[in-house]
XYZ file of C-alpha atoms in Angstrom:
650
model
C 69.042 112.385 77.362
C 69.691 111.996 81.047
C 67.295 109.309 82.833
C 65.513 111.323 86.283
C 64.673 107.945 88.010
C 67.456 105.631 89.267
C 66.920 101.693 88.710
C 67.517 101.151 92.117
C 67.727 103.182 95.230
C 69.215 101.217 98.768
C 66.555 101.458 101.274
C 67.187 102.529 104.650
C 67.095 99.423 106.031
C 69.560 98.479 103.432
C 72.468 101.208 103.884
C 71.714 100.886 107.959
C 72.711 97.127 107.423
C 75.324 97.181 104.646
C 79.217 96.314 106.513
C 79.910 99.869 104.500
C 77.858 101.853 107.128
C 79.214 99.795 109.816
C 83.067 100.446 108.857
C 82.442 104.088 108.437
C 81.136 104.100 111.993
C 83.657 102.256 113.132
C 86.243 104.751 111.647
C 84.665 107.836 113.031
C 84.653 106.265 116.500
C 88.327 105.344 116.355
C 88.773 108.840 114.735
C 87.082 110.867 116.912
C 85.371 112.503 114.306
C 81.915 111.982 112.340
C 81.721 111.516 108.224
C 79.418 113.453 106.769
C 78.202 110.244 104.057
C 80.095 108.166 101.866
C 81.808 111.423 99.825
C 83.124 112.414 102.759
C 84.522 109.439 104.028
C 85.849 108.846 100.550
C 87.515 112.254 100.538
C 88.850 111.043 103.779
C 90.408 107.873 102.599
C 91.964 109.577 99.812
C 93.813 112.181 101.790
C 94.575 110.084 104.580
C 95.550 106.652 102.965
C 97.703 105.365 105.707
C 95.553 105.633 108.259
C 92.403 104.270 106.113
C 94.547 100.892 105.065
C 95.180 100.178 108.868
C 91.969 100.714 109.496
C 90.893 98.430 106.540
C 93.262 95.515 107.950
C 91.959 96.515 111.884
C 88.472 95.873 110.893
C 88.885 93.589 108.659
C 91.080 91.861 111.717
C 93.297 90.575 109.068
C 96.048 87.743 110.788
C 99.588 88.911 110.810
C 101.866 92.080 112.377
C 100.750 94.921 110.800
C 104.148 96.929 112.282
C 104.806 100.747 113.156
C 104.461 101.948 109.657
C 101.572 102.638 107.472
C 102.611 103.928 104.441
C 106.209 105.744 103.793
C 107.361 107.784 100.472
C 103.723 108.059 99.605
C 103.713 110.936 97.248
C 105.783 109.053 94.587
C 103.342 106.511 93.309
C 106.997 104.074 92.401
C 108.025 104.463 96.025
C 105.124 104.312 97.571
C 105.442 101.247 100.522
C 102.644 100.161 102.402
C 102.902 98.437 105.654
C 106.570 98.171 104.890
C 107.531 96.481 108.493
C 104.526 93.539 108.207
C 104.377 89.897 108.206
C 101.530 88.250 107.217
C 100.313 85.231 105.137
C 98.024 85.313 102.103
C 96.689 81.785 103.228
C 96.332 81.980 106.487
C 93.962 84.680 105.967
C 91.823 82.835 103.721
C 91.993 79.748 105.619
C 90.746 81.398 109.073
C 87.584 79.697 109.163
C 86.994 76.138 110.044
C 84.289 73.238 110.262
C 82.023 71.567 108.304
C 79.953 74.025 106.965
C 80.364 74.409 102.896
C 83.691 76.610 101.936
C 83.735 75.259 98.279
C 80.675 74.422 95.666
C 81.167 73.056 92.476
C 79.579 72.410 89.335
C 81.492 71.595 86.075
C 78.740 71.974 83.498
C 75.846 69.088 84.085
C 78.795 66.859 84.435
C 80.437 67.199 87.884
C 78.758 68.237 91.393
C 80.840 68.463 94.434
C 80.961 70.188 98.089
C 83.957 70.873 99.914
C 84.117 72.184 103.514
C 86.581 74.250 105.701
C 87.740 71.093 107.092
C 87.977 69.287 103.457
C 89.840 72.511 102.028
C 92.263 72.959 105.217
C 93.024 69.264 105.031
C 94.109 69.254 101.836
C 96.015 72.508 101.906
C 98.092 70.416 104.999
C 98.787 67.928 102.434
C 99.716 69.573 99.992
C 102.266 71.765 101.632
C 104.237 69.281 102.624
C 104.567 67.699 99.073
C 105.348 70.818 97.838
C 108.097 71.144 100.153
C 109.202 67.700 99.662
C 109.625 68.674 95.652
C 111.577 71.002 96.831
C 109.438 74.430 96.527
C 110.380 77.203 98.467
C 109.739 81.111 99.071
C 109.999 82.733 95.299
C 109.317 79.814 93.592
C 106.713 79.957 90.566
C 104.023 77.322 90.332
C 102.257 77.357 87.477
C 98.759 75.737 86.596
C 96.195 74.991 83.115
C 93.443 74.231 85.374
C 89.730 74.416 85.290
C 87.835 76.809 88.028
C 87.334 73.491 90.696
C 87.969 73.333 94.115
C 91.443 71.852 93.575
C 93.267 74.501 92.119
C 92.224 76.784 95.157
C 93.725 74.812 97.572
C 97.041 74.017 95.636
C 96.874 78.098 95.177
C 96.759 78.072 99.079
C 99.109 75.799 99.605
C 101.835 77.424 96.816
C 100.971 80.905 99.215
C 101.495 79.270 102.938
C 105.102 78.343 101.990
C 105.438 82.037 99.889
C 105.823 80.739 96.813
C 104.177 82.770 93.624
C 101.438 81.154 91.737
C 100.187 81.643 88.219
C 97.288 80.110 86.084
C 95.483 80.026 83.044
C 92.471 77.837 81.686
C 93.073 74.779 80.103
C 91.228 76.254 76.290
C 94.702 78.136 76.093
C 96.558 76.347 73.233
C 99.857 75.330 73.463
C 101.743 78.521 72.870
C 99.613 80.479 74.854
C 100.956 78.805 77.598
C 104.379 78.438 76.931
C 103.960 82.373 76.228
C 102.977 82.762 79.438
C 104.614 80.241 81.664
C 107.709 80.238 79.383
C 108.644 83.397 80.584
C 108.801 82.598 84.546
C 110.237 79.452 84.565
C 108.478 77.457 86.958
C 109.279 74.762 89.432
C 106.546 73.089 88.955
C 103.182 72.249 86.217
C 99.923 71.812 87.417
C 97.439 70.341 84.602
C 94.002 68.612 84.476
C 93.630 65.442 82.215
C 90.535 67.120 80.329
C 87.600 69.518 80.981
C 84.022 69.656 79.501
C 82.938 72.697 77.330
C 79.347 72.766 75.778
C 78.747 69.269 76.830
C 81.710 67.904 74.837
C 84.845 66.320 76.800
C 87.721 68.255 75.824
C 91.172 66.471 75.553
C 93.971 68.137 76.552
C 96.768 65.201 76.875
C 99.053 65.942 73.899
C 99.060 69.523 74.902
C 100.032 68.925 78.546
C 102.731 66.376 77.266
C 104.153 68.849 74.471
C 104.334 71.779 77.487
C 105.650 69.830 80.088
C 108.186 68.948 77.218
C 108.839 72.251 77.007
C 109.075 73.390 80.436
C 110.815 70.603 82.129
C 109.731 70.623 85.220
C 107.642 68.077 87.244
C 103.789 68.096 86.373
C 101.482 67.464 88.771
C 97.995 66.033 86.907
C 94.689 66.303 88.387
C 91.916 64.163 87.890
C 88.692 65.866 85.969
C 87.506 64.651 82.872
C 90.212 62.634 81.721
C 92.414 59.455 82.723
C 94.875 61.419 85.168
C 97.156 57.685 86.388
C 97.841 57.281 82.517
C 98.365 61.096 81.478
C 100.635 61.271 84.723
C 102.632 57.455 83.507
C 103.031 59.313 80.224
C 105.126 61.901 81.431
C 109.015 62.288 82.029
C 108.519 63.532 85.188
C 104.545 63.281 86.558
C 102.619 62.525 89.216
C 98.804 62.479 89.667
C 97.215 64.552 92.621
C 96.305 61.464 94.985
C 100.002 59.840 94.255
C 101.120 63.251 95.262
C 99.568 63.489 98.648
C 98.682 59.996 99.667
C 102.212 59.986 101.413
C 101.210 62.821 103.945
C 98.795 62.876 107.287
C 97.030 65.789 107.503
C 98.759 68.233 110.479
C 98.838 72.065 111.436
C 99.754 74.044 107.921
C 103.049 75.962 108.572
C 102.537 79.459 107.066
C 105.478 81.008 106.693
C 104.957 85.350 107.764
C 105.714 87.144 104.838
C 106.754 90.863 104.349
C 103.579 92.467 102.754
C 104.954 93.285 99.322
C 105.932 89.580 99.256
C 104.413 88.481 95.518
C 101.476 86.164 95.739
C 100.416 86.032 91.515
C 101.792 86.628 88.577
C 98.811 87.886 86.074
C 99.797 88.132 82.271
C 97.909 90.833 79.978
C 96.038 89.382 77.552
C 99.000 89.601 74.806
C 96.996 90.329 71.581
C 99.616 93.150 70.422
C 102.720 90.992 71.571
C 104.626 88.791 74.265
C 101.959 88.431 77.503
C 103.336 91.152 80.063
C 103.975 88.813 83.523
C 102.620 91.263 85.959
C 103.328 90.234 89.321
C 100.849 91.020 92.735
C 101.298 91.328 96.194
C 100.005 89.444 98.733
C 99.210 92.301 101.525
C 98.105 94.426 98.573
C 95.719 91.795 97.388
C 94.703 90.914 100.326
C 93.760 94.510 101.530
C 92.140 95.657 98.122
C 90.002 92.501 97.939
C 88.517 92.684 101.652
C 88.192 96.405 100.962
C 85.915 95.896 97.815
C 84.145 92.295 99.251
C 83.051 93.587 102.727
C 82.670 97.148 102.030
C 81.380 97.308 98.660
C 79.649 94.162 98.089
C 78.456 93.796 101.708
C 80.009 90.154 101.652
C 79.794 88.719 104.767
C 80.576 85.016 106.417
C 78.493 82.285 105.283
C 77.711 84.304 102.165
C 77.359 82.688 98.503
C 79.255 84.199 96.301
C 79.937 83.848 92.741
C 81.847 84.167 89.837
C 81.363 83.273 86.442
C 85.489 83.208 85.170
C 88.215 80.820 84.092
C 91.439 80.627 86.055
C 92.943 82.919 83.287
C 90.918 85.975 84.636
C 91.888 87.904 87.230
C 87.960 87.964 88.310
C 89.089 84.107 89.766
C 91.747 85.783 91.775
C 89.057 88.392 93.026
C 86.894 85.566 94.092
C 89.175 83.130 95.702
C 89.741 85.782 98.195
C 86.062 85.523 99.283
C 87.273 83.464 101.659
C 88.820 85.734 103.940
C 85.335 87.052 104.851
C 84.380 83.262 105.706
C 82.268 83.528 102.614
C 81.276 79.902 100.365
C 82.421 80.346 96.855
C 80.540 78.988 94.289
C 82.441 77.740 91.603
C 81.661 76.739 87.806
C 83.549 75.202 84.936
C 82.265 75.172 81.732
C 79.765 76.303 79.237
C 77.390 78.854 80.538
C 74.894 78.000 77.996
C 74.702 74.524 78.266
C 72.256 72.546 77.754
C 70.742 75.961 78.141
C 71.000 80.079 79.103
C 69.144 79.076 82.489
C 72.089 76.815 83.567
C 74.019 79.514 86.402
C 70.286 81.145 87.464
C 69.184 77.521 88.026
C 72.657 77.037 90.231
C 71.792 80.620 91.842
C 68.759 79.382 92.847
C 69.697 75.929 93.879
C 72.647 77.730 96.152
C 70.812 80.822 97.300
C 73.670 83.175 96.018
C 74.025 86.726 97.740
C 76.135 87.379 94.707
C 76.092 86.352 91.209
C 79.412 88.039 89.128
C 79.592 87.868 85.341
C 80.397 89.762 82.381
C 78.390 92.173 80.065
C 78.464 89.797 77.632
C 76.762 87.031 79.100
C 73.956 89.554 80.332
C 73.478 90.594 76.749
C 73.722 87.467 75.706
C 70.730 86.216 78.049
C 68.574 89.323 76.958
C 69.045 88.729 73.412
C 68.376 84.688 74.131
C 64.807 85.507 75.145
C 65.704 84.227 79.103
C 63.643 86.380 81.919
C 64.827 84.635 84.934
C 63.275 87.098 86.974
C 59.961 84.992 85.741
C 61.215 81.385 85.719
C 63.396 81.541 89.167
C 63.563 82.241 92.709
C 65.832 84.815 92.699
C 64.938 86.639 96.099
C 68.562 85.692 98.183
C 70.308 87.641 95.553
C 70.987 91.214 96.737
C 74.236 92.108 94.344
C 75.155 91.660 90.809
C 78.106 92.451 89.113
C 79.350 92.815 85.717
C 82.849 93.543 84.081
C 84.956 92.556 81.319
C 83.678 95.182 79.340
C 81.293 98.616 79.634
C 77.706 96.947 80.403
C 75.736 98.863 77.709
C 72.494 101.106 79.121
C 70.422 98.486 77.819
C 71.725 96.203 79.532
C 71.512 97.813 82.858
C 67.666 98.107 82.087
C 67.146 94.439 81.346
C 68.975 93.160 84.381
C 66.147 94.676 86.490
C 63.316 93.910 83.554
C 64.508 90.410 83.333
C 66.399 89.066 86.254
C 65.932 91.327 89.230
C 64.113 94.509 90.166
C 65.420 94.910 93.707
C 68.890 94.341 93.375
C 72.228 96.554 93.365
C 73.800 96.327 90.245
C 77.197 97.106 90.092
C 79.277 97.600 86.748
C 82.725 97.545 87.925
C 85.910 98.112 86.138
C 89.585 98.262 86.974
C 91.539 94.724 85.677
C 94.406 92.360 85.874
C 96.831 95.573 85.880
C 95.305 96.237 89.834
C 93.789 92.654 89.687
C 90.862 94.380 91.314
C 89.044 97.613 90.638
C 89.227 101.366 89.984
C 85.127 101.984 89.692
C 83.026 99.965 91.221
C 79.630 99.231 93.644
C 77.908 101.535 96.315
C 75.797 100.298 98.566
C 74.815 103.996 100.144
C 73.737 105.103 96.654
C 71.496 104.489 93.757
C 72.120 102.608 90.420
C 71.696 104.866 86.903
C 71.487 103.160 84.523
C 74.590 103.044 82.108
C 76.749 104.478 85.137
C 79.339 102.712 87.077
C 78.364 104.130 90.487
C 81.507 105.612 91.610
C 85.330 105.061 92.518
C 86.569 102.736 94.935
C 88.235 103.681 98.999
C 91.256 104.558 98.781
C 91.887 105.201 95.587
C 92.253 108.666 94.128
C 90.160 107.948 90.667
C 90.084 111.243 87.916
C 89.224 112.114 84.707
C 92.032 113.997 82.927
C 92.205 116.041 79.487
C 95.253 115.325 77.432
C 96.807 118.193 79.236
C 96.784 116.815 82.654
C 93.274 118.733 83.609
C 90.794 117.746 85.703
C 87.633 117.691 83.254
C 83.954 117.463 84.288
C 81.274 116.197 81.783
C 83.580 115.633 79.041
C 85.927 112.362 78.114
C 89.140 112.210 79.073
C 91.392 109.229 80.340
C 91.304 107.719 83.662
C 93.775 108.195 86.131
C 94.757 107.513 89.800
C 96.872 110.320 91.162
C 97.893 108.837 94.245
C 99.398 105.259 95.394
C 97.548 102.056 96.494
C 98.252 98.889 97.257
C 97.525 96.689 94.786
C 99.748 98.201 92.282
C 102.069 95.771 90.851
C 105.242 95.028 92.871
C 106.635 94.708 89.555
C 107.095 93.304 85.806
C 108.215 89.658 85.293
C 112.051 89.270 83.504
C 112.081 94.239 84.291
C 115.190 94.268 85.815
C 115.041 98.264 85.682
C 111.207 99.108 85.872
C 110.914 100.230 81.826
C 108.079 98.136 80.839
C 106.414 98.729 83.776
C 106.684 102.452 83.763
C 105.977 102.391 80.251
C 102.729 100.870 81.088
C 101.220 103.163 83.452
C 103.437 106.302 83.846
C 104.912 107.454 80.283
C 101.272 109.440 79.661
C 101.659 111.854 83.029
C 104.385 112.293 85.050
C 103.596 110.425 88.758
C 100.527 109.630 87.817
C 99.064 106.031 86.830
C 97.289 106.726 83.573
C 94.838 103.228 83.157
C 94.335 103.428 79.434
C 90.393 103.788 79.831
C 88.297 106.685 78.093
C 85.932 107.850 81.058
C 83.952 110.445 81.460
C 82.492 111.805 85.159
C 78.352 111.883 85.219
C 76.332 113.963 86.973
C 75.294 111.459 89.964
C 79.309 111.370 90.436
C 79.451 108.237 88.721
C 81.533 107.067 85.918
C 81.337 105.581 82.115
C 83.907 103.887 80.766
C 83.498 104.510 76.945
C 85.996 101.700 75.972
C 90.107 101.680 75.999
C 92.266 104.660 74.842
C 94.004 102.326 72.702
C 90.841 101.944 70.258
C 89.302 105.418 70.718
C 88.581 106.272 67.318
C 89.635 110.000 65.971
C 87.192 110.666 62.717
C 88.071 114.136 62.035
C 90.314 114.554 64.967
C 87.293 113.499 67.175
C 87.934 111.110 69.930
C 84.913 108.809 70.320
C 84.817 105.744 72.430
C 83.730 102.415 70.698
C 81.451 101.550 73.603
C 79.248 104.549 72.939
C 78.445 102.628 69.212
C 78.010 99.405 70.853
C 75.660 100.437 73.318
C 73.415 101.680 70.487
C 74.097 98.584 67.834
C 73.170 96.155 71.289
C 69.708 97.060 71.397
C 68.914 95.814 68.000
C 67.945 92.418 68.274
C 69.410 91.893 64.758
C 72.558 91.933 65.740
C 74.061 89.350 67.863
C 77.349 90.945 68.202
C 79.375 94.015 66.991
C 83.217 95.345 66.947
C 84.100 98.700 65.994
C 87.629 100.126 64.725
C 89.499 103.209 63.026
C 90.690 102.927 59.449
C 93.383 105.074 58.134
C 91.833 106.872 55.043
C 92.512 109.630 52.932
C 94.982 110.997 55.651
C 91.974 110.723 58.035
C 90.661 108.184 59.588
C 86.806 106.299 59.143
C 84.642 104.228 61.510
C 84.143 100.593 60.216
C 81.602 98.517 62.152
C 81.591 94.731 61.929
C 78.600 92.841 62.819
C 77.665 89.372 63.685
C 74.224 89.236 63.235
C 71.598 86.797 64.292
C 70.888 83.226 62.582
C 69.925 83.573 59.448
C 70.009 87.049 58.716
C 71.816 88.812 55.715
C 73.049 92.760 56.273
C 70.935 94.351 53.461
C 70.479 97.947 52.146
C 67.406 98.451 54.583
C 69.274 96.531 57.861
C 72.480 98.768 57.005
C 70.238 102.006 57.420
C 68.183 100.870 60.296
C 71.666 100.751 62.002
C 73.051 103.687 61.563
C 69.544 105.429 61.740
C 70.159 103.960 65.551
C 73.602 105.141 66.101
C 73.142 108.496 64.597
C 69.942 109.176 66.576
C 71.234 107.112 70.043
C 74.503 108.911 70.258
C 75.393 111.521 67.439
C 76.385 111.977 63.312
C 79.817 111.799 64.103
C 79.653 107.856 65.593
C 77.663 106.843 62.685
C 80.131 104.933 60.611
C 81.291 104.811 57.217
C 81.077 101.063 56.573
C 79.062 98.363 58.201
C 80.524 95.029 57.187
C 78.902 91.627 58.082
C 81.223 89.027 59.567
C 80.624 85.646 60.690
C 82.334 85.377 63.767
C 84.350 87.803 66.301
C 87.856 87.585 67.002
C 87.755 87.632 71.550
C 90.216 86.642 74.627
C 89.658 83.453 76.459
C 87.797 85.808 79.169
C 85.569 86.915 76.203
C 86.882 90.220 75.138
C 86.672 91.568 71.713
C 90.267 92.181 70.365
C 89.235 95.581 68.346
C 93.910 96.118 68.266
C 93.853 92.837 66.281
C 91.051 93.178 63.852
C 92.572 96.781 63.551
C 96.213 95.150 62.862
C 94.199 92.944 60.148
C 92.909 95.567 58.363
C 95.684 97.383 57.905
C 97.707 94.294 56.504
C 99.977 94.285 59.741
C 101.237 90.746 61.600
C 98.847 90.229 64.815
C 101.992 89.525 67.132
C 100.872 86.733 69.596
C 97.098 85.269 68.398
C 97.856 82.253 70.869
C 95.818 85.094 73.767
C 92.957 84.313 71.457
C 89.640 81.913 71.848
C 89.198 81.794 68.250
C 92.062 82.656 66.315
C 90.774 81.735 63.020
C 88.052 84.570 63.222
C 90.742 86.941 62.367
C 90.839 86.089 58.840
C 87.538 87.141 58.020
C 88.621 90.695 58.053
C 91.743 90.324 55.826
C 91.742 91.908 52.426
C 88.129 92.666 52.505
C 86.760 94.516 48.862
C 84.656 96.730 50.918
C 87.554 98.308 53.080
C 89.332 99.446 49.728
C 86.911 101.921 48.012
């Protein structure tokens, strides 16, 4: 049943002032021409993507030499160059603002509170260049970091991208062959490392894994000072150094940045590895760059001296996304740790305290404030907060509705959706259009989104898997250790020929947004049916009973069944009477055919560090085959619950 009332409609003070009205203004004027509304001007930047990315950098006034060239060999999406003649710096253009007004926030759980300015950050950056280049760093070098989200691991990010060198991170929870699984594989000149972190108001040691890496990687480690005892971690080490012994040697002076073609790589971003060896996919900095200012300014509406936030680790590409708030002289808010401790008001009470414009986090953290009983919409002032954003995984109808019910009623809500493959998004915000609720609220400029049948059709109103038929930016420049392109091909361009298939199951809605009904990989084909396993969660969510849920495809009887785990709620024991009132919901929410043929109670669910449920593991379990790299997971261990279970053999 469709809904005939959005949850939000922009007012017309609100388009009139969002950046996005501005920009298409701006482009008509230099154009000559006027857009008939955002579809229009979306058609626009679709068809004419050279000219819409220099306007993007124009506007955006980004610092460097843009050069003749726009775009050249854009009708092959592995040709494709962008900007190919210009020299810019990824730093630089984050660093463009100056003074004493607040650049950085931090809080590490109750434990840490700290403020850095434009002056604080710029300083250090100085520093830390020249110790970098004093170890011997260069251009092409990889830098690689366990660090917490704090303030120092953006500015030794900066300073690794004013001297071109390519930085990677993950969060210090990894265990020690997640990293080495990750950082192994690009051989680094150098290892970043904090001497501990806090998680759920426990300090969290992480000196014999730092020491064991390091071991590994033989390189000098650089250890910064958190939660530990960084002088004797660093002492302990064959080749360390703590951060102040690092850049006490050097005044601060004008950074050098060193103008960069734009292709030059900034990150390399690893997929989450839970069917094998991390893939090391590397970013660019001009592609970054544009994408990021594209989808802050235009549509968030971030402007300078905004707040904005991001609940992440530095092993999500979401911190990438938000470091590069910056560039639009925005203060980041940053936050390490626990977001329910010593309660589920913790980030609303920092959102308050900060006054943030935007508050980013994941569907599962908004369910998992709805089903904690918080309202913050009662307990705080919320009223600086005009955007909210949610990813990681589809954000379920209900939760659309309690995000207005309980936090906000006049606020854009954007689910947005793309990932470390673009490290930015496909489908995201509007700020010209309304919010329905379960619907992503459209595709992003530039980018030439679809929904295709496994044919290669166009489909309306029907699932199908998302595309993006012509080149952009932020595609990878490449795969880590792919000497010939095949893995990377093989990622995005085996499905259709030319075109990058994303490995989502969409479908178009009526409004002209999207729903993402979970990945291709885990669609589930009961009877030769394709049916996406977020159209069962977002049914088995509402029930307060059940705290979490994870859906996968059994081979049986040359067909294949629907099993449902759930993790239910304290206490609670999945009897004949709970087991029908669940699939009474799912047959009744979405149709007969999702309902599924077992519902097994676990006690925990197997996820990734950024909080994903693995369904390709628990899937691999079932079936009595080897989960290749568990090391990508939070909680390994969880996976044996679902080995040899009675249930799954009658």
């Amino acid at each position: 049943m469709t809904d005939t009332m959005p949850l939000w409609t922009p007012s017309e003070a609100f388009k009139a002032s969002a950046p996005m009205t501005d920009f298409i203004g701006w482009c008509g004027k230099r154009r000559g021409q006027a857009f008939d509304g955002y579809d229009d001007f979306h058609e626009w930047s679709i068809s004419e993507r050279g000219p819409f990315w220099s306007a993007v950098w124009d506007y955006c006034e980004v610092k460097g030499e843009k050069g003749a060239l726009d775009l050249v060999d854009g009708e092959v999406m592995l040709k494709a160059r962008f900007f190919p003649e210009a020299r810019l710096n990824f730093a630089e253009n984050l660093l463009a603002k100056a003074g004493e007004g607040d650049a950085l926030i931090f809080r590490g759980e109750d434990k840490v509170s700290e403020r850095w300015s434009w002056q604080r950050l710029t300083a250090t950056v100085s520093r830390l260049q020249q110790a970098l280049r004093d170890l011997g760093i260069s251009e092409g070098d990889r830098i690689a970091a366990m660090m917490p989200n704090m303030p120092e691991t953006i500015a030794l990010m900066l300073a690794a991208a004013s001297i071109g060198a390519i930085w990677s991170s993950c969060s210090p929870d990894f265990g020690e062959l997640g990293v080495l699984d990750r950082f192994g594989q690009i051989e680094p000149k150098l290892f970043i490392a904090c001497d501990g972190y806090w998680y759920n108001g426990k300090r969290q040691d992480v000196a014999d894994k730092v020491r064991a890496v390091s071991e590994k990687l033989a390189v000098p480690v650089l250890i910064v000072p958190y939660a530990g005892d960084a002088p004797v971690l660093a002492a302990s080490l064959a080749d360390g150094r703590t951060f102040d012994q690092f850049i006490a040697p050097y005044a601060v002076k004008d950074i050098d940045y060193v103008p960069l073609p734009f292709a030059h790589p900034l990150y390399i971003l690893f997929s989450s590895g839970t069917t094998g060896v991390p893939k090391c996919i590397v970013h660019s900095a001009g592609g970054t760059l544009l994408q990021h200012l594209k989808e802050q300014r235009f549509h968030c509406g971030l402007s300078a001296g905004d707040r904005l936030f991001y609940f992440t680790t530095c092993g999500w590409m979401m911190w990438n996304w938000l470091v590069s708030g910056l560039a639009s002289g925005a203060t980041l808010c940053l936050y390490d740790g626990s977001p329910f401790h010593p309660n589920g008001n913790v980030l609303f009470d920092y959102a308050q305290d900060e006054k943030f414009a935007i508050f980013g986090t994941s569907a599962k953290y908004i369910d998992a404030v709805r089903k904690g009983g918080f309202t913050p919409k009662t307990t705080h002032d919320l009223s600086s907060l005009r955007l909210m954003t949610s990813t990681g995984s589809p954000l379920s109808p209900e939760g659309f509705s309690f995000v207005y019910e309980g936090i906000r009623d006049d606020v854009q809500l954007a689910s947005i959706s793309g990932g470390t493959d673009i490290v930015s998004c496909f489908v995201l915000g509007n700020p010209l259009k309304p919010v329905w609720r379960g619907e992503i609220q459209g595709p992003g400029l530039g980018l030439a989104v679809d929904v295709w049948d496994d044919e290669g059709k166009p489909v309306r109103g029907e699932k199908g898997e998302l595309v993006c038929t012509k080149a952009f930016p932020s595609m990878p420049v490449m795969f880590w250790n792919d000497p010939d392109g095949a893995k990377y091909h093989a990622a995005y361009f085996d499905r259709f020929d030319n075109i990058w298939c994303h490995g989502d199951f969409a479908e178009w809605t009526e409004h002209g947004g999207l729903v993402i009904h979970g990945r291709s990989d885990a669609t589930l084909n009961p009877g030769g049916v394709r049916i996406g396993t977020a159209e069962i969660y977002n049914q088995v969510e509402q029930l307060d009973e059940v705290a979490e849920a994870i859906c996968i495809g059994q081979d049986w009887d040359d067909d294949v069944r629907v099993i449902l785990f759930v993790r239910l709620a304290a206490g609670l024991i999945l009897d004949e009477a709970l087991d029908k009132k669940i699939k009474t919901k799912i047959r009744t929410g979405a149709s007969p055919r999702h309902v599924p043929a077992k519902i097994i109670q676990v006690a925990d669910i197997p996820r990734t560090k950024s909080g994903k449920i693995v369904e390709l593991a628990v899937r691999e379990v079932v079936h009595n085959r080897p989960v290749k790299n568990k090391e990508a997971l939070a909680n390994p261990e969880a996976l044996d619950l679902f080995a040899d279970l009675p249930d799954l053999k009658t």
